[in-house]
């Protein structure tokens, strides 16, 4: 039983080395596609690959980040090293698995459960922390410190999506969908992940600039995420007294969250369990496969140039 990560990155140099080191504690392969970083993210990936062959640099190219084009492409490459019963994960560069997927599968999933949704613990950048950055209390040099020491306040996310799946050789994941058809029988427990999308004012400002430019391009594939449209990074700062804000001292356990809104109703789950017990290979035959011509969607040349200019670390 091996674990394979599908990891797209873009301008995540402030945290990427920590993310890779964290994942290498349990992953058997990490397939990395750089979608056009103008910082040193790609160099970090290559350095990690030189030290550990489990890190696999796929390519660096200015393409749209798309769940429905980029992830299926990575999966199509990675499945060539997968075997029946392996596990694969959708992963992002700002995620740290609080329970390793290997332990989660063996300790928290039942044998018939083959698909796990995630449980996000969203770590926040507080207004007071942004003010401290502006006053010199925290600087770029602090990025060398572990992120769990720098950002300790979080909220518990209700939203969840599929992240961890047991591989079967017949499954199909064509371009145009965000996860394979009939991916698996959904586990009751969620995979706990510490999520650090907002790490410091400089990173947050550049993140918002990237998302606003990408989503504003008329050639984008139509996906819409509100947090990508946000151009005013200061509005994403969290008040120190925000409702639901919790504090996590590193080294302690996070609270157990057993939300069930990712599950279908009882009778539907029963039907799904019967279906997944033996009919999936037959159903897979009726699904379209990933096409040889399906690739990540390139950015228009003008947009790529604008991003390189506006996101350059010197700007």
Short mmCIF file of C-alpha atoms in Angstrom, two decimals:
data_model
loop_
_atom_site.label_atom_id
_atom_site.label_comp_id
_atom_site.label_asym_id
_atom_site.label_seq_id
_atom_site.Cartn_x
_atom_site.Cartn_y
_atom_site.Cartn_z
CA UNK A 1 0.00 0.00 0.00
CA UNK A 2 1.66 3.19 -1.24
CA UNK A 3 0.62 6.85 -1.12
CA UNK A 4 0.95 9.20 -4.09
CA UNK A 5 0.47 12.99 -3.93
CA UNK A 6 -0.72 15.20 -6.79
CA UNK A 7 0.67 18.65 -6.01
CA UNK A 8 0.33 21.75 -8.21
CA UNK A 9 2.26 24.81 -6.98
CA UNK A 10 2.55 28.46 -7.91
CA UNK A 11 4.67 31.04 -6.05
CA UNK A 12 4.75 29.16 -2.73
CA UNK A 13 8.46 29.55 -1.97
CA UNK A 14 7.81 30.85 1.54
CA UNK A 15 6.33 27.50 2.65
CA UNK A 16 7.01 24.88 -0.02
CA UNK A 17 10.15 23.35 1.49
CA UNK A 18 8.29 22.77 4.76
CA UNK A 19 5.35 21.24 2.90
CA UNK A 20 7.53 18.79 0.98
CA UNK A 21 9.48 17.76 4.09
CA UNK A 22 6.23 17.21 5.95
CA UNK A 23 4.74 15.06 3.17
CA UNK A 24 7.91 13.01 2.76
CA UNK A 25 7.35 11.63 6.25
CA UNK A 26 4.61 9.42 4.79
CA UNK A 27 4.39 9.80 0.98
CA UNK A 28 5.85 7.33 -1.51
CA UNK A 29 5.73 9.83 -4.38
CA UNK A 30 4.96 13.53 -4.77
CA UNK A 31 4.17 14.61 -8.34
CA UNK A 32 4.74 18.37 -8.63
CA UNK A 33 3.60 20.64 -11.45
CA UNK A 34 4.66 24.29 -11.24
CA UNK A 35 2.05 26.41 -13.02
CA UNK A 36 4.39 29.32 -13.70
CA UNK A 37 6.04 30.51 -10.48
CA UNK A 38 8.12 33.68 -10.67
CA UNK A 39 9.68 33.08 -7.25
CA UNK A 40 12.04 30.18 -6.47
CA UNK A 41 9.35 27.52 -5.98
CA UNK A 42 10.59 25.42 -8.91
CA UNK A 43 14.16 25.54 -7.63
CA UNK A 44 12.95 24.31 -4.23
CA UNK A 45 11.18 21.39 -5.93
CA UNK A 46 14.29 20.48 -7.91
CA UNK A 47 16.49 20.66 -4.83
CA UNK A 48 14.09 18.39 -2.96
CA UNK A 49 14.05 15.97 -5.91
CA UNK A 50 17.85 15.87 -5.93
CA UNK A 51 17.80 14.80 -2.27
CA UNK A 52 14.86 12.41 -2.48
CA UNK A 53 13.66 10.59 -5.60
CA UNK A 54 10.13 10.45 -4.24
CA UNK A 55 9.76 14.11 -5.26
CA UNK A 56 9.00 14.07 -9.00
CA UNK A 57 9.17 17.45 -10.81
CA UNK A 58 6.73 17.01 -13.68
CA UNK A 59 7.01 20.35 -15.45
CA UNK A 60 7.05 24.11 -15.05
CA UNK A 61 4.80 25.99 -17.48
CA UNK A 62 2.48 29.02 -17.26
CA UNK A 63 -0.93 27.32 -17.22
CA UNK A 64 -4.27 27.97 -15.57
CA UNK A 65 -4.67 26.30 -12.21
CA UNK A 66 -7.68 24.11 -12.89
CA UNK A 67 -9.03 21.29 -10.77
CA UNK A 68 -10.62 19.84 -13.91
CA UNK A 69 -7.56 19.90 -16.19
CA UNK A 70 -4.39 19.97 -14.11
CA UNK A 71 -5.27 17.33 -11.50
CA UNK A 72 -6.48 14.75 -14.06
CA UNK A 73 -3.27 15.31 -16.01
CA UNK A 74 -1.13 14.68 -12.91
CA UNK A 75 -3.19 11.61 -12.07
CA UNK A 76 -2.74 10.22 -15.58
CA UNK A 77 1.03 10.47 -15.13
CA UNK A 78 1.15 9.18 -11.56
CA UNK A 79 -1.11 6.18 -12.17
CA UNK A 80 1.64 4.61 -14.24
CA UNK A 81 3.39 3.93 -10.93
CA UNK A 82 0.26 2.99 -8.99
CA UNK A 83 -0.96 -0.48 -8.20
CA UNK A 84 -4.37 -1.75 -7.15
CA UNK A 85 -4.92 -0.79 -3.52
CA UNK A 86 -2.54 2.18 -3.48
CA UNK A 87 -3.85 5.57 -2.36
CA UNK A 88 -3.59 8.95 -4.04
CA UNK A 89 -4.21 12.44 -2.68
CA UNK A 90 -5.10 15.83 -4.03
CA UNK A 91 -2.76 18.13 -2.17
CA UNK A 92 -1.95 21.86 -2.07
CA UNK A 93 1.25 23.59 -1.05
CA UNK A 94 -0.33 25.26 1.98
CA UNK A 95 -1.58 22.01 3.56
CA UNK A 96 -0.10 19.96 6.40
CA UNK A 97 -1.80 16.66 7.23
CA UNK A 98 -2.38 16.68 10.97
CA UNK A 99 -2.82 12.91 10.85
CA UNK A 100 -0.69 11.27 8.22
CA UNK A 101 -2.80 9.72 5.45
CA UNK A 102 -1.10 6.39 6.13
CA UNK A 103 -2.23 6.43 9.78
CA UNK A 104 -5.63 7.77 8.81
CA UNK A 105 -6.27 4.85 6.45
CA UNK A 106 -5.14 2.19 8.92
CA UNK A 107 -6.61 3.68 12.08
CA UNK A 108 -9.63 5.79 11.12
CA UNK A 109 -11.10 4.21 7.99
CA UNK A 110 -13.08 1.00 7.75
CA UNK A 111 -11.99 -1.64 5.22
CA UNK A 112 -14.92 -0.92 2.90
CA UNK A 113 -14.32 2.85 2.93
CA UNK A 114 -12.17 3.89 -0.02
CA UNK A 115 -12.64 7.67 -0.26
CA UNK A 116 -12.04 10.33 2.40
CA UNK A 117 -13.11 13.96 2.47
CA UNK A 118 -10.94 16.54 4.21
CA UNK A 119 -11.47 18.40 7.46
CA UNK A 120 -9.83 21.79 7.22
CA UNK A 121 -8.47 23.68 10.19
CA UNK A 122 -8.02 27.10 8.57
CA UNK A 123 -5.14 28.94 10.22
CA UNK A 124 -5.64 32.69 10.07
CA UNK A 125 -3.53 35.79 9.76
CA UNK A 126 -4.76 38.10 12.52
CA UNK A 127 -5.00 41.85 12.21
CA UNK A 128 -2.61 42.19 15.15
CA UNK A 129 -0.10 39.93 13.37
CA UNK A 130 -0.31 42.05 10.21
CA UNK A 131 0.27 45.16 12.31
CA UNK A 132 3.29 43.53 13.94
CA UNK A 133 4.67 42.77 10.47
CA UNK A 134 4.28 46.41 9.47
CA UNK A 135 6.09 47.51 12.61
CA UNK A 136 8.99 45.11 12.09
CA UNK A 137 7.92 42.64 14.77
CA UNK A 138 7.94 39.93 12.12
CA UNK A 139 9.86 40.01 8.83
CA UNK A 140 10.62 37.91 5.77
CA UNK A 141 13.42 36.29 7.77
CA UNK A 142 10.79 34.69 10.01
CA UNK A 143 9.66 32.53 7.09
CA UNK A 144 12.49 30.16 7.98
CA UNK A 145 10.62 29.32 11.18
CA UNK A 146 8.05 26.49 11.13
CA UNK A 147 4.69 27.80 10.00
CA UNK A 148 2.97 26.17 12.98
CA UNK A 149 4.99 28.47 15.26
CA UNK A 150 4.05 31.59 13.30
CA UNK A 151 0.31 31.05 12.79
CA UNK A 152 -1.48 29.49 15.75
CA UNK A 153 -5.07 30.71 15.46
CA UNK A 154 -7.63 28.85 13.41
CA UNK A 155 -11.26 28.28 12.62
CA UNK A 156 -12.91 24.94 11.86
CA UNK A 157 -14.17 24.67 8.30
CA UNK A 158 -17.59 23.22 7.53
CA UNK A 159 -16.87 22.85 3.81
CA UNK A 160 -15.32 19.58 2.70
CA UNK A 161 -14.31 17.89 -0.56
CA UNK A 162 -12.77 14.54 -1.57
CA UNK A 163 -9.02 14.34 -1.06
CA UNK A 164 -7.82 10.77 -0.39
CA UNK A 165 -8.81 7.84 -2.57
CA UNK A 166 -7.89 4.18 -2.97
CA UNK A 167 -6.71 3.46 -6.48
CA UNK A 168 -8.22 0.83 -8.73
CA UNK A 169 -6.81 0.09 -12.14
CA UNK A 170 -10.15 0.53 -13.93
CA UNK A 171 -11.02 4.00 -12.60
CA UNK A 172 -11.41 6.90 -15.04
CA UNK A 173 -10.51 10.55 -14.46
CA UNK A 174 -10.92 12.46 -17.73
CA UNK A 175 -10.38 16.18 -18.17
CA UNK A 176 -13.41 18.20 -17.19
CA UNK A 177 -14.17 16.73 -13.75
CA UNK A 178 -12.52 17.47 -10.42
CA UNK A 179 -12.24 13.86 -9.19
CA UNK A 180 -12.52 10.39 -10.77
CA UNK A 181 -15.91 8.93 -11.63
CA UNK A 182 -17.32 6.75 -8.81
CA UNK A 183 -14.15 7.44 -6.86
CA UNK A 184 -15.00 5.31 -3.84
CA UNK A 185 -17.22 4.66 -0.83
CA UNK A 186 -17.06 7.74 1.39
CA UNK A 187 -15.58 7.41 4.88
CA UNK A 188 -17.43 8.83 7.86
CA UNK A 189 -14.26 10.32 9.31
CA UNK A 190 -12.64 13.29 7.62
CA UNK A 191 -8.91 13.61 6.94
CA UNK A 192 -7.69 16.43 9.25
CA UNK A 193 -5.54 19.04 7.50
CA UNK A 194 -3.96 22.21 8.86
CA UNK A 195 -4.48 24.82 6.15
CA UNK A 196 -2.27 27.93 5.90
CA UNK A 197 -3.48 30.04 2.94
CA UNK A 198 -2.76 33.39 4.67
CA UNK A 199 0.74 33.36 6.14
CA UNK A 200 1.99 36.94 6.20
CA UNK A 201 0.95 40.27 4.63
CA UNK A 202 3.43 40.09 1.76
CA UNK A 203 2.41 36.56 0.78
CA UNK A 204 -1.29 37.35 1.12
CA UNK A 205 -1.02 40.48 -1.01
CA UNK A 206 0.73 38.57 -3.81
CA UNK A 207 -1.76 35.71 -3.54
CA UNK A 208 -4.68 38.09 -4.01
CA UNK A 209 -2.97 39.79 -6.92
CA UNK A 210 -2.41 36.44 -8.64
CA UNK A 211 -5.99 35.24 -8.11
CA UNK A 212 -7.53 38.52 -9.27
CA UNK A 213 -5.46 38.56 -12.47
CA UNK A 214 -6.12 34.89 -13.25
CA UNK A 215 -9.85 35.03 -12.63
CA UNK A 216 -10.20 38.29 -14.50
CA UNK A 217 -8.82 36.88 -17.73
CA UNK A 218 -11.61 36.29 -20.28
CA UNK A 219 -10.04 33.02 -21.47
CA UNK A 220 -10.30 31.39 -18.04
CA UNK A 221 -12.24 28.13 -18.03
CA UNK A 222 -15.15 29.52 -16.08
CA UNK A 223 -14.39 28.21 -12.59
CA UNK A 224 -15.24 30.76 -9.94
CA UNK A 225 -13.88 30.89 -6.42
CA UNK A 226 -14.75 34.01 -4.45
CA UNK A 227 -11.47 34.04 -2.55
CA UNK A 228 -9.66 34.20 -5.89
CA UNK A 229 -11.56 37.35 -6.84
CA UNK A 230 -10.62 39.23 -3.70
CA UNK A 231 -8.23 42.07 -4.58
CA UNK A 232 -8.11 43.79 -1.20
CA UNK A 233 -5.91 41.55 0.93
CA UNK A 234 -6.61 43.54 4.09
CA UNK A 235 -10.24 42.38 4.06
CA UNK A 236 -8.96 38.80 4.50
CA UNK A 237 -7.30 39.59 7.81
CA UNK A 238 -9.06 38.03 10.80
CA UNK A 239 -10.05 40.16 13.80
CA UNK A 240 -8.41 38.96 16.98
CA UNK A 241 -11.85 38.55 18.59
CA UNK A 242 -13.53 36.85 15.61
CA UNK A 243 -16.29 34.36 16.52
CA UNK A 244 -15.13 30.76 16.34
CA UNK A 245 -11.43 31.66 16.45
CA UNK A 246 -9.43 29.07 18.38
CA UNK A 247 -5.80 28.92 19.51
CA UNK A 248 -3.54 25.92 18.89
CA UNK A 249 -0.29 25.49 20.80
CA UNK A 250 1.95 23.35 18.52
CA UNK A 251 2.39 19.81 19.75
CA UNK A 252 -1.11 19.51 21.17
CA UNK A 253 -3.91 17.63 19.52
CA UNK A 254 -6.47 19.52 17.51
CA UNK A 255 -10.07 18.93 18.55
CA UNK A 256 -11.84 15.98 16.98
CA UNK A 257 -14.43 17.24 14.53
CA UNK A 258 -17.02 14.77 13.35
CA UNK A 259 -19.11 16.72 10.90
CA UNK A 260 -21.27 14.54 8.69
CA UNK A 261 -22.53 17.00 6.07
CA UNK A 262 -20.28 15.30 3.48
CA UNK A 263 -22.33 12.08 3.72
CA UNK A 264 -25.44 11.15 1.78
CA UNK A 265 -28.60 9.92 3.52
CA UNK A 266 -28.65 6.44 5.04
CA UNK A 267 -30.56 4.66 2.30
CA UNK A 268 -28.38 6.24 -0.38
CA UNK A 269 -25.21 5.16 1.44
CA UNK A 270 -26.54 1.64 1.69
CA UNK A 271 -27.13 1.54 -2.05
CA UNK A 272 -23.69 3.02 -2.66
CA UNK A 273 -22.05 0.40 -0.47
CA UNK A 274 -23.70 -2.40 -2.41
CA UNK A 275 -22.71 -0.75 -5.67
CA UNK A 276 -19.10 -0.19 -4.64
CA UNK A 277 -18.78 -3.75 -3.37
CA UNK A 278 -18.60 -5.24 -6.84
CA UNK A 279 -19.98 -3.20 -9.73
CA UNK A 280 -17.44 -0.40 -10.06
CA UNK A 281 -15.16 -2.12 -12.61
CA UNK A 282 -18.17 -2.70 -14.82
CA UNK A 283 -19.31 0.90 -14.46
CA UNK A 284 -15.79 2.17 -15.16
CA UNK A 285 -15.91 0.62 -18.61
CA UNK A 286 -18.72 2.97 -19.56
CA UNK A 287 -16.82 6.10 -18.55
CA UNK A 288 -14.55 8.18 -20.83
CA UNK A 289 -10.80 7.99 -20.24
CA UNK A 290 -8.26 10.79 -20.05
CA UNK A 291 -7.36 11.72 -23.62
CA UNK A 292 -3.85 11.88 -25.01
CA UNK A 293 -4.59 15.43 -26.14
CA UNK A 294 -5.83 16.57 -22.72
CA UNK A 295 -3.22 18.83 -21.16
CA UNK A 296 -3.17 21.75 -18.71
CA UNK A 297 -4.51 24.90 -20.34
CA UNK A 298 -1.74 27.41 -21.21
CA UNK A 299 -2.02 31.01 -20.09
CA UNK A 300 -2.33 33.62 -22.83
CA UNK A 301 1.11 35.09 -23.50
CA UNK A 302 0.07 38.59 -22.42
CA UNK A 303 -1.35 37.34 -19.12
CA UNK A 304 1.80 35.30 -18.44
CA UNK A 305 3.93 38.40 -19.03
CA UNK A 306 1.72 40.53 -16.77
CA UNK A 307 1.93 37.97 -13.99
CA UNK A 308 5.70 37.75 -14.27
CA UNK A 309 5.97 41.53 -14.04
CA UNK A 310 3.45 42.13 -11.27
CA UNK A 311 4.38 39.13 -9.12
CA UNK A 312 8.13 39.47 -9.36
CA UNK A 313 9.48 39.34 -5.80
CA UNK A 314 11.29 42.63 -6.45
CA UNK A 315 7.99 44.43 -7.10
#
